[in-house]
Amino acid sequence: MVEHEGTYLIWLDFNGLGLCTQELEDLIVHKAKLWLDSGRIFGKCGRGFQRINVACPRSTLKEALERIAKVLPADTVKFAS
């Protein structure tokens, strides 16, 4: 996750997974069942990123992040304490 600077949109960095853009979008949309903003719509620098809106109830955000965590390889998921 890229640290935010006063916005309700957070960039999630999936570049370490080695997935192409389509594989990442399939993972998020079809497996995690979420609709996030694909970084590809922001140009080359956005590849490998997904943008999530955190202006929602904490329970909604928690569920979304848990869905993402479930579809990722276990050794790639890191939660801040």
mmCIF file of C-alpha atoms in Angstrom:
data_model
loop_
_atom_site.group_PDB
_atom_site.id
_atom_site.type_symbol
_atom_site.label_atom_id
_atom_site.label_comp_id
_atom_site.label_asym_id
_atom_site.label_seq_id
_atom_site.Cartn_x
_atom_site.Cartn_y
_atom_site.Cartn_z
ATOM 1 C CA MET A 1 0.000 0.000 0.000
ATOM 2 C CA VAL A 2 1.295 3.442 -0.883
ATOM 3 C CA GLU A 3 0.977 5.880 2.028
ATOM 4 C CA HIS A 4 -1.798 8.388 1.430
ATOM 5 C CA GLU A 5 -1.579 12.164 1.766
ATOM 6 C CA GLY A 6 -5.089 13.232 2.736
ATOM 7 C CA THR A 7 -7.355 11.463 0.299
ATOM 8 C CA TYR A 8 -9.937 8.716 0.533
ATOM 9 C CA LEU A 9 -8.375 6.785 -2.361
ATOM 10 C CA ILE A 10 -5.577 4.322 -1.595
ATOM 11 C CA TRP A 11 -3.281 2.685 -4.129
ATOM 12 C CA LEU A 12 -2.719 -1.027 -3.528
ATOM 13 C CA ASP A 13 0.553 -2.261 -5.054
ATOM 14 C CA PHE A 14 0.345 -5.766 -6.533
ATOM 15 C CA ASN A 15 3.538 -5.535 -8.606
ATOM 16 C CA GLY A 16 5.328 -8.084 -6.425
ATOM 17 C CA LEU A 17 2.923 -10.804 -7.569
ATOM 18 C CA GLY A 18 4.304 -10.863 -11.106
ATOM 19 C CA LEU A 19 0.845 -10.813 -12.696
ATOM 20 C CA CYS A 20 0.021 -9.163 -15.992
ATOM 21 C CA THR A 21 -2.703 -6.501 -15.981
ATOM 22 C CA GLN A 22 -5.439 -8.884 -17.126
ATOM 23 C CA GLU A 23 -4.500 -11.543 -14.539
ATOM 24 C CA LEU A 24 -4.620 -8.947 -11.757
ATOM 25 C CA GLU A 25 -7.988 -7.616 -12.896
ATOM 26 C CA ASP A 26 -9.385 -11.163 -13.120
ATOM 27 C CA LEU A 27 -8.132 -11.852 -9.594
ATOM 28 C CA ILE A 28 -9.796 -8.736 -8.163
ATOM 29 C CA VAL A 29 -13.051 -8.822 -10.167
ATOM 30 C CA HIS A 30 -13.752 -12.537 -10.578
ATOM 31 C CA LYS A 31 -12.138 -14.131 -7.534
ATOM 32 C CA ALA A 32 -12.321 -11.406 -4.878
ATOM 33 C CA LYS A 33 -15.625 -10.152 -6.358
ATOM 34 C CA LEU A 34 -14.625 -6.483 -6.048
ATOM 35 C CA TRP A 35 -14.712 -3.584 -8.449
ATOM 36 C CA LEU A 36 -11.688 -1.359 -7.878
ATOM 37 C CA ASP A 37 -10.080 1.175 -10.194
ATOM 38 C CA SER A 38 -7.432 -0.571 -12.265
ATOM 39 C CA GLY A 39 -4.174 1.340 -12.286
ATOM 40 C CA ARG A 40 -3.890 0.743 -16.035
ATOM 41 C CA ILE A 41 -6.472 3.484 -16.648
ATOM 42 C CA PHE A 42 -3.883 5.949 -15.305
ATOM 43 C CA GLY A 43 -1.179 4.962 -17.806
ATOM 44 C CA LYS A 44 2.010 2.911 -17.705
ATOM 45 C CA CYS A 45 2.922 3.934 -14.160
ATOM 46 C CA GLY A 46 -0.397 2.566 -12.899
ATOM 47 C CA ARG A 47 0.234 -1.003 -14.032
ATOM 48 C CA GLY A 48 0.205 -3.461 -11.158
ATOM 49 C CA PHE A 49 -1.841 -1.156 -8.940
ATOM 50 C CA GLN A 50 -5.499 -1.104 -7.937
ATOM 51 C CA ARG A 51 -7.115 1.972 -6.384
ATOM 52 C CA ILE A 52 -9.592 1.451 -3.557
ATOM 53 C CA ASN A 53 -11.992 3.991 -2.085
ATOM 54 C CA VAL A 54 -11.800 3.953 1.718
ATOM 55 C CA ALA A 55 -14.637 6.469 2.260
ATOM 56 C CA CYS A 56 -16.927 3.737 3.528
ATOM 57 C CA PRO A 57 -17.788 2.067 6.815
ATOM 58 C CA ARG A 58 -14.829 0.284 8.410
ATOM 59 C CA SER A 59 -16.716 -3.014 8.185
ATOM 60 C CA THR A 60 -17.060 -2.631 4.398
ATOM 61 C CA LEU A 61 -13.375 -1.856 3.976
ATOM 62 C CA LYS A 62 -12.407 -4.759 6.227
ATOM 63 C CA GLU A 63 -14.524 -7.153 4.164
ATOM 64 C CA ALA A 64 -12.984 -5.906 0.904
ATOM 65 C CA LEU A 65 -9.433 -6.307 2.211
ATOM 66 C CA GLU A 66 -10.225 -9.764 3.566
ATOM 67 C CA ARG A 67 -11.583 -10.782 0.148
ATOM 68 C CA ILE A 68 -8.352 -9.632 -1.467
ATOM 69 C CA ALA A 69 -6.262 -11.456 1.134
ATOM 70 C CA LYS A 70 -8.185 -14.700 0.511
ATOM 71 C CA VAL A 71 -7.317 -14.781 -3.191
ATOM 72 C CA LEU A 72 -3.628 -13.930 -2.807
ATOM 73 C CA PRO A 73 -0.872 -16.427 -2.065
ATOM 74 C CA ALA A 74 -0.540 -16.618 1.751
ATOM 75 C CA ASP A 75 3.118 -15.562 1.782
ATOM 76 C CA THR A 76 2.308 -12.274 -0.003
ATOM 77 C CA VAL A 77 -0.259 -10.932 2.465
ATOM 78 C CA LYS A 78 1.067 -8.511 5.087
ATOM 79 C CA PHE A 79 -1.106 -6.818 7.666
ATOM 80 C CA ALA A 80 0.085 -3.857 9.708
ATOM 81 C CA SER A 81 -0.200 -4.312 13.442
#
